[in-house]
Structure formats: C-alpha cells, structure tokens
mmCIF file of C-alpha atoms in Angstrom:
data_model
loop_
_atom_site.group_PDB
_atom_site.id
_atom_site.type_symbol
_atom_site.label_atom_id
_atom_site.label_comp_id
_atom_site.label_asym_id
_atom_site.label_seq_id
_atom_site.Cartn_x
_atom_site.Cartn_y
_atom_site.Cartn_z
ATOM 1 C CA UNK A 1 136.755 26.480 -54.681
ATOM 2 C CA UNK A 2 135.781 23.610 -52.168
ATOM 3 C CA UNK A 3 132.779 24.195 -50.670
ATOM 4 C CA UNK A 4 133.443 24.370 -46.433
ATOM 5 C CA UNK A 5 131.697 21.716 -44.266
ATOM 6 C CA UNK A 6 129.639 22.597 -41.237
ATOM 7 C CA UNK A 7 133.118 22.141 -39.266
ATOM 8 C CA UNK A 8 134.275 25.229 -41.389
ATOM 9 C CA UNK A 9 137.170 22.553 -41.968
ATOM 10 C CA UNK A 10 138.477 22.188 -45.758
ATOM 11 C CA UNK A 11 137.255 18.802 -46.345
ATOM 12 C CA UNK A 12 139.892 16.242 -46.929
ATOM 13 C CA UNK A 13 140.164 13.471 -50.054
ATOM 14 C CA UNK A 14 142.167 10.673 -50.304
ATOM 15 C CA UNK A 15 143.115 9.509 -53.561
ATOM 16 C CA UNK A 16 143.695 5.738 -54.370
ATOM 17 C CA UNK A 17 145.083 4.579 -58.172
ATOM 18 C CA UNK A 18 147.624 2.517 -58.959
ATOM 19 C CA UNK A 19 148.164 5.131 -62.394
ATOM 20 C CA UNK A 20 150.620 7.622 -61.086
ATOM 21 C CA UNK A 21 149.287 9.489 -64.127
ATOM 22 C CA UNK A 22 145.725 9.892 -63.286
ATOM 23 C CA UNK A 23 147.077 10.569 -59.658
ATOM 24 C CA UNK A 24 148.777 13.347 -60.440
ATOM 25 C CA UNK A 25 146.124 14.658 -62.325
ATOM 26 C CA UNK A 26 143.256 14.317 -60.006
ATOM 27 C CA UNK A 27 145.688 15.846 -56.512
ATOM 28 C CA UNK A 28 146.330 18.736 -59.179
ATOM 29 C CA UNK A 29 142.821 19.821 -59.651
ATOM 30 C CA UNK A 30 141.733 18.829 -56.276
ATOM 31 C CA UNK A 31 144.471 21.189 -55.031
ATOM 32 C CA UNK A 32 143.515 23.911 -57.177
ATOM 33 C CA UNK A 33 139.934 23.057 -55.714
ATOM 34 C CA UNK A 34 141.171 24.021 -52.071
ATOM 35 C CA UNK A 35 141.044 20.608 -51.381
ATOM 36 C CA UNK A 36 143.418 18.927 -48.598
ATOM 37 C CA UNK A 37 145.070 15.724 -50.539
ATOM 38 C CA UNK A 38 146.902 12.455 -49.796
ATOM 39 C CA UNK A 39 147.431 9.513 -52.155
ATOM 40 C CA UNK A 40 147.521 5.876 -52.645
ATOM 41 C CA UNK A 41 149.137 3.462 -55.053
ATOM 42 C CA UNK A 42 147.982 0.419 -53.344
ATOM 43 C CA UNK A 43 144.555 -0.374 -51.402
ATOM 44 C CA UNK A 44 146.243 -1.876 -48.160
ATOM 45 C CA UNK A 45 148.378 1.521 -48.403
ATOM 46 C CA UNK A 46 144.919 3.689 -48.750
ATOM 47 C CA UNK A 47 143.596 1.505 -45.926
ATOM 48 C CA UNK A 48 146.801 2.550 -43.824
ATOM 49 C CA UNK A 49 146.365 6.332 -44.691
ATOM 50 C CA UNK A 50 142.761 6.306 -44.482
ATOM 51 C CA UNK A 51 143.048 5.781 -40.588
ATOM 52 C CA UNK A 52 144.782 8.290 -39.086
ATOM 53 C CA UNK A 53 143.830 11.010 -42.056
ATOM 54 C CA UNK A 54 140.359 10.181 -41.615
ATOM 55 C CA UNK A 55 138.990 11.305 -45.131
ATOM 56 C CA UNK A 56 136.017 13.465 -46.355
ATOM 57 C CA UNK A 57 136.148 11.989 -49.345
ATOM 58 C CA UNK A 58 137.908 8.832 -51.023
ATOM 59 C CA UNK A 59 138.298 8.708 -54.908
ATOM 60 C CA UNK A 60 139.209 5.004 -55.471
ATOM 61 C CA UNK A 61 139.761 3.034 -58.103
ATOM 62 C CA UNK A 62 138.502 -0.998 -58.341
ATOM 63 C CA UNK A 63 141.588 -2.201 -61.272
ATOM 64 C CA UNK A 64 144.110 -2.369 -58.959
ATOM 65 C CA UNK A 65 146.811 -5.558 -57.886
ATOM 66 C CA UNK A 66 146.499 -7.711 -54.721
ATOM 67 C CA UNK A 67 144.111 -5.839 -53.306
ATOM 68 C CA UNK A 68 141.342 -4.375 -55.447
ATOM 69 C CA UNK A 69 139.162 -1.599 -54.758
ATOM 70 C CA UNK A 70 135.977 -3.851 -54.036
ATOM 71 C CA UNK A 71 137.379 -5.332 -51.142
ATOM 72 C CA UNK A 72 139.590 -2.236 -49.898
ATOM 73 C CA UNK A 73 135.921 -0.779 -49.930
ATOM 74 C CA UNK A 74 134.600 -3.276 -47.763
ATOM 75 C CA UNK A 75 137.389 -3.019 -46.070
ATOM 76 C CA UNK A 76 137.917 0.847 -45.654
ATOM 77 C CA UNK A 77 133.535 0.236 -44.612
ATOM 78 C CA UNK A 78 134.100 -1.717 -41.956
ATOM 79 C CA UNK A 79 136.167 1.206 -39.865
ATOM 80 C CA UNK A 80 133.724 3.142 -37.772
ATOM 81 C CA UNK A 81 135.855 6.126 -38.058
ATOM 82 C CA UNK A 82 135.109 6.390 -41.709
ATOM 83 C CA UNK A 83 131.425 5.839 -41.299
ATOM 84 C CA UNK A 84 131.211 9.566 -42.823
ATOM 85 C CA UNK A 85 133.301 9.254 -45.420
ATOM 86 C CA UNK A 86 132.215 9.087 -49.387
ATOM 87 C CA UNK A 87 133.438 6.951 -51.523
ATOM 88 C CA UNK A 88 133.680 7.134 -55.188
ATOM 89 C CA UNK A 89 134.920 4.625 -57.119
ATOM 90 C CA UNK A 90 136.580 4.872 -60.331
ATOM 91 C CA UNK A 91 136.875 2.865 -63.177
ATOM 92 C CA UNK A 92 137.565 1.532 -66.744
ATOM 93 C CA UNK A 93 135.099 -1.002 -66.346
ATOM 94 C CA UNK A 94 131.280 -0.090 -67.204
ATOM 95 C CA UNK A 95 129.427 -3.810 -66.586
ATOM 96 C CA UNK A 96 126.703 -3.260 -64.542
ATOM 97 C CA UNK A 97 128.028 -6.133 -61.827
ATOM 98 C CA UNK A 98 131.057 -4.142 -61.175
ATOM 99 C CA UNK A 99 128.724 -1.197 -60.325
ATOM 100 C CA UNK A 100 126.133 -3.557 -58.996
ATOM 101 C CA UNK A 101 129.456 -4.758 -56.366
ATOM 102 C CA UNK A 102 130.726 -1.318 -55.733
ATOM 103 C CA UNK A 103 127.525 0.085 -54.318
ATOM 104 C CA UNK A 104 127.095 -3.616 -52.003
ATOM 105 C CA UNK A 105 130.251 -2.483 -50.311
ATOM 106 C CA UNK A 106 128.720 1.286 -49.436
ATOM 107 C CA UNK A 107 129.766 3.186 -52.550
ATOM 108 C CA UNK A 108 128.795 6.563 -52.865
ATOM 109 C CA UNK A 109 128.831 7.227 -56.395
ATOM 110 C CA UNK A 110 130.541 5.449 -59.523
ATOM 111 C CA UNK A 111 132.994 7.030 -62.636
ATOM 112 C CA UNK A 112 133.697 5.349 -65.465
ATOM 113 C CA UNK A 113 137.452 6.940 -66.950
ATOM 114 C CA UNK A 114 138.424 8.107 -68.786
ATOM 115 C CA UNK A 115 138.143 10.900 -66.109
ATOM 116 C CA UNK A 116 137.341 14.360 -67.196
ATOM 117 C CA UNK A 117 138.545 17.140 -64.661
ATOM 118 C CA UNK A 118 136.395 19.245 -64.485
ATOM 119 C CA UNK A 119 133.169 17.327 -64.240
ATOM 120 C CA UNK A 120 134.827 15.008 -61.844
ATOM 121 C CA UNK A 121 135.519 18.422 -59.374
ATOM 122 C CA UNK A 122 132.349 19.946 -60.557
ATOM 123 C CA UNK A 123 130.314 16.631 -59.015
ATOM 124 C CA UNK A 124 132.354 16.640 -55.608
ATOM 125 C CA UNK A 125 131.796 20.353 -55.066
ATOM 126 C CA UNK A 126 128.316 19.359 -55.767
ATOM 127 C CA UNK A 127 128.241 16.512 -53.255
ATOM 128 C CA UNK A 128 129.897 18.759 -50.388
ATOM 129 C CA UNK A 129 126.958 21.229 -51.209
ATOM 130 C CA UNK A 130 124.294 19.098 -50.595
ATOM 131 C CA UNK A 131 126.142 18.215 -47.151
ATOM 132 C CA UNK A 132 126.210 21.830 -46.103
ATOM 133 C CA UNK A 133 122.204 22.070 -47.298
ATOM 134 C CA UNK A 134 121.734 19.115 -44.842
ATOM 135 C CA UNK A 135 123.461 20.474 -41.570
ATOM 136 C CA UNK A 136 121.167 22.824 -41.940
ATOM 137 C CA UNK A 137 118.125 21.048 -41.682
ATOM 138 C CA UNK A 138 116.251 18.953 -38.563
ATOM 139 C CA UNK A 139 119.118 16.778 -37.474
ATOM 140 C CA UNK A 140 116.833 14.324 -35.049
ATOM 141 C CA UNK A 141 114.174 12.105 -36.422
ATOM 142 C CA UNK A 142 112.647 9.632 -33.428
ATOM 143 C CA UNK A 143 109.981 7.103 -34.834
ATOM 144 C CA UNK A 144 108.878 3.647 -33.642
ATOM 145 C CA UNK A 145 111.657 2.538 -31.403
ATOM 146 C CA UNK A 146 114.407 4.036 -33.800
ATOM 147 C CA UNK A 147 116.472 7.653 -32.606
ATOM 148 C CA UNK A 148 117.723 8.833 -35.765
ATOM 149 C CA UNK A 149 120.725 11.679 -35.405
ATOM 150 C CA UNK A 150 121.899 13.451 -38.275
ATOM 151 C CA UNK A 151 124.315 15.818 -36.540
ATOM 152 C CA UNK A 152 126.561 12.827 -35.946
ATOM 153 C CA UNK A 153 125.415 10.183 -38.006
ATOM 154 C CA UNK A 154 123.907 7.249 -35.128
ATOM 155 C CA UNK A 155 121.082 5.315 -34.799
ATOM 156 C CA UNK A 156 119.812 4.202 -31.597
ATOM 157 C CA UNK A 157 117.233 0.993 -31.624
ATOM 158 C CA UNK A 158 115.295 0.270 -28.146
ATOM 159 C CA UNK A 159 116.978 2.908 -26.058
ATOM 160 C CA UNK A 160 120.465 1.253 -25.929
ATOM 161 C CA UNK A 161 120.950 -0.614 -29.506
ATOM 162 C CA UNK A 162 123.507 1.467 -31.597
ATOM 163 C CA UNK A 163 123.857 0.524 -35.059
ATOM 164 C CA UNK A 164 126.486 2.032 -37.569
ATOM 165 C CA UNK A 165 125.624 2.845 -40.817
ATOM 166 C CA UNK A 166 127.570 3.984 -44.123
ATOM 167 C CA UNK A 167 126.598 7.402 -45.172
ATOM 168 C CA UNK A 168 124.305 6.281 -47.808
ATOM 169 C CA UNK A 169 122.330 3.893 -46.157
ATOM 170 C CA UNK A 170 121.986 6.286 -43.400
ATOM 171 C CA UNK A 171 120.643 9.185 -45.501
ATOM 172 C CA UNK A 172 118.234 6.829 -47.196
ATOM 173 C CA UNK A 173 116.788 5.703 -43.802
ATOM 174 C CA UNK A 174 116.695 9.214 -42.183
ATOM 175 C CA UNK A 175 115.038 10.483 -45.519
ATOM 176 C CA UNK A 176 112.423 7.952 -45.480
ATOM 177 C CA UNK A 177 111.694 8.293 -41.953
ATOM 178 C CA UNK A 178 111.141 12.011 -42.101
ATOM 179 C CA UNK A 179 108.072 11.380 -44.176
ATOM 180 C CA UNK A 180 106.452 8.106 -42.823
ATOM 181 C CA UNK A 181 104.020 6.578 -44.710
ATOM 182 C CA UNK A 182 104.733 8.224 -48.133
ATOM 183 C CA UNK A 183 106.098 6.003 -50.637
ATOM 184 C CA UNK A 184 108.970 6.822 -52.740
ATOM 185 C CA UNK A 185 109.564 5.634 -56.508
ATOM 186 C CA UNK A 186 113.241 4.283 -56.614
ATOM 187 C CA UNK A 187 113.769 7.825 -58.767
ATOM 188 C CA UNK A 188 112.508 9.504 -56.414
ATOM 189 C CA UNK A 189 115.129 8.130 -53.596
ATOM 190 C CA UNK A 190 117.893 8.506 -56.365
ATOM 191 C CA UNK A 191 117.230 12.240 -56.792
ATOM 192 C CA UNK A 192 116.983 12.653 -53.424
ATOM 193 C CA UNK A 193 119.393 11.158 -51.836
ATOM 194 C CA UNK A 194 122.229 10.305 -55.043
ATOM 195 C CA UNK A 195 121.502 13.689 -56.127
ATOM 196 C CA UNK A 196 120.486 14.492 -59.975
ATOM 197 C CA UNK A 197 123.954 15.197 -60.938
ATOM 198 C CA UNK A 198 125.122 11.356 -60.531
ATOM 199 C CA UNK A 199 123.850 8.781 -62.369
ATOM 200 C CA UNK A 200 123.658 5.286 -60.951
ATOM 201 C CA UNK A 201 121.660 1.900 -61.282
ATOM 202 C CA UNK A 202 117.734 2.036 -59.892
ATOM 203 C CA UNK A 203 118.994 -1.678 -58.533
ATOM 204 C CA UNK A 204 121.066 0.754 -56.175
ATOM 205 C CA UNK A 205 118.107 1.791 -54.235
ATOM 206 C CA UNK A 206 117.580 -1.704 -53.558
ATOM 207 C CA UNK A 207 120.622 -2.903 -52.507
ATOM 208 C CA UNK A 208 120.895 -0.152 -49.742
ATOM 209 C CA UNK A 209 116.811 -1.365 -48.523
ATOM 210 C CA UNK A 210 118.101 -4.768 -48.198
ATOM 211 C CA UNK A 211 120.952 -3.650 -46.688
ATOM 212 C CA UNK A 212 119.155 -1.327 -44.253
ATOM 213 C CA UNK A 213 116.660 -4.467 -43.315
ATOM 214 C CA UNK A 214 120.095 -6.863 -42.637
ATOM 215 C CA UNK A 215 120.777 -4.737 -39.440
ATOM 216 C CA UNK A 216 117.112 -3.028 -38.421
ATOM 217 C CA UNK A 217 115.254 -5.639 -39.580
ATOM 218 C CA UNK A 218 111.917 -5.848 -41.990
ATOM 219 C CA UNK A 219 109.649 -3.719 -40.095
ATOM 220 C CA UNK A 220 110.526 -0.326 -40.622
ATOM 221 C CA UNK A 221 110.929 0.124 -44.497
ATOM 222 C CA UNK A 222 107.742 -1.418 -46.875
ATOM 223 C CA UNK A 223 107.733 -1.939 -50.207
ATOM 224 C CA UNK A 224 104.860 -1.367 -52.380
ATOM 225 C CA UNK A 225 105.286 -3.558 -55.661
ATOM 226 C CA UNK A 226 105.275 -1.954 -58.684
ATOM 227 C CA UNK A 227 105.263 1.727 -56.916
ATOM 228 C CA UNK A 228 108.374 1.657 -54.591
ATOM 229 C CA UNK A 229 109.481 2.168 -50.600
ATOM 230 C CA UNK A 230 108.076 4.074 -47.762
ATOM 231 C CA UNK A 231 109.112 3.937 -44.017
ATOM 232 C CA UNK A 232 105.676 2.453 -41.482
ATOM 233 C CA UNK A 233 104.941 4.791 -38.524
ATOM 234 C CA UNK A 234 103.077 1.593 -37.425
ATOM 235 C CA UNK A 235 104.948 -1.135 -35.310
ATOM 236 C CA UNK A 236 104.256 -4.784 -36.210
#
C-alpha cells in the first residue's frame, strides 16, 4: 500500500504517456497501490493538470509529440507550486545524454521501459519512505548566511533572499550543509540522497552542484578533486 506522507494525505501521481497502453497499466497498479491518479496524453495537457492537482509524484515520459517530456520538465520546474514534486521520467531511450538532459531539468529519477510493475511501484513506495524518514528528522539547518528549512522546502540567503529550489537540489544542499566540512564521494551523495534502490549517472551529482552554485553562488559547496564535495562553514 502507499506509504502516507507527513500530511497523513495519500500522496497524489500524475501520469504523463502518450501510450494509452502503458497508461492504463501504470493508473492500474498505482490504484491498487492506494495511490490518488490522474493522466496525461500530451505534456501541455500534464502541464494543465499538474496545476491545480498539484502532484506528489509525476511519472513522465520524454518520447512524446509537440511537446516532449524534456521541456514539459523544464516546464512543469519552473512552477513554484510543484517545487515538491518528483519527477520520474520514463523512457525507451537509454543514451546517457537523454539521462544526462532529464536530470538538467530537475529529474528525480530515470526508467528505461519496458516498465515492469512491480519494481516500478516497489521504487515509489520506496521514495515516499525515505520522505516520511526525513520529516522526521531536524528540519532547520542555518550556516553562513544561508536558513535552510526542510519542513517546507525554502532557503533564505542574507535575511531576506528567498531562493526556490527543485527537490533534489534542495536535499543535496541541506544534506551537505548538515555536515560542514566533510567531503562526500559522488557515491556517497547518490546513496544518500538518490537512494540505493535507483540507479543513475555519477555526472548527476554534478549537474545538481553546478546547478546549486548558478543561484547561491561558488562559496558554499567545494570540491576536492579527485575525492568529491563538501559544504565550507567558512565564509570567503
């Protein structure tokens, strides 16, 4: 059964694939799950639903016409009200680039079809575990001039700053943070934070670092060549 959020709400998923096949088979099993479902044959459609349903969890797939799931990604990103949301894409295509562009636009986690059921719902109850585990931990972290707040996903630069963050990048930056001045292999940060039960690209650690240095800048997060990434506790 789906594993309840801190709300105590049954987490939501919206799912996006222009196969009305593998649509019907993933709202099946994701309603057998417990899980609340809505669906989407087109990306600008998803895009549409995703606003007002406001999604735990979007299963999308990157083959699709007009709009592909790459940029409906970006897109979907770019709405502060899904700032929360996962994102997993799915798809027939297994070259690292279209990986290596699905986790630049904030993805979550990647599946190659052809999708098997019950792995697929055995690695999204494991994902809403591992958000439970976390509610229950610190949810403030305050270093340098950064305010770091779990509970409802903000940071806070200089006293007034706010910058919004995808879940992943966010996670990354609070984890680091937590423990400043230890370094972190990129396996390290992929256990940790991408969890041992998905399997993505090392590269994907640093995309998200160069991301998080785009809007905090390069003070915060240091890299140690060879070894990997720790967060200073020393201003420059």
């Amino acid at each position: 059964m789906a594993t309840q959020k801190s709300t105590n709400s049954t987490p939501k998923v919206l799912v996006v694939d222009d196969d009305a096949d593998i649509v019907e088979l993933l709202e099946y099993n994701l309603i057998k799950e417990g899980y609340v479902v809505k669906t989407a044959s087109t990306g600008k459609k998803a895009i549409e639903i995703a606003t007002t349903f406001i999604p735990d969890l979007i299963l999308l797939d990157i083959m699709m016409p007009q709009l592909d799931g790459i940029e409906t990604g970006r897109l979907l990103r770019q709405n502060v009200d899904l700032k929360n949301t996962y994102i997993l894409f799915l798809t027939a295509r297994s070259e690292e680039y279209s990986e290596v562009a699905a986790f630049e636009v904030g993805a979550d986690d990647y599946i190659t079809k052809p999708i098997k059921p019950r792995a697929l719902m055995s690695r999204i109850n494991a994902l809403f575990r591992r958000e439970a585990q976390k509610a229950e931990s610190s949810d403030q972290v305050e270093i340098q001039d950064l305010i770091i707040n779990r509970k409802n996903y903000t940071v806070t630069q200089g006293g007034d700053k706010a910058i919004v963050l995808p879940k992943k990048e966010f996670e990354l930056l609070f984890f680091l943070a937590q423990t400043p001045d230890k370094v972190f292999s990129r396996d390290e940060l992929l256990q940790k934070i991408w969890g041992a039960d998905i399997y993505v690209l090392e590269r994907t650690v640093d995309v998200h670092i160069r991301k998080l240095r785009e809007k905090l800048g390069d003070r915060y997060i240091k890299t140690l060549k060879g070894v990997g990434y720790m967060f200073s506790n020393e201003a420059d």
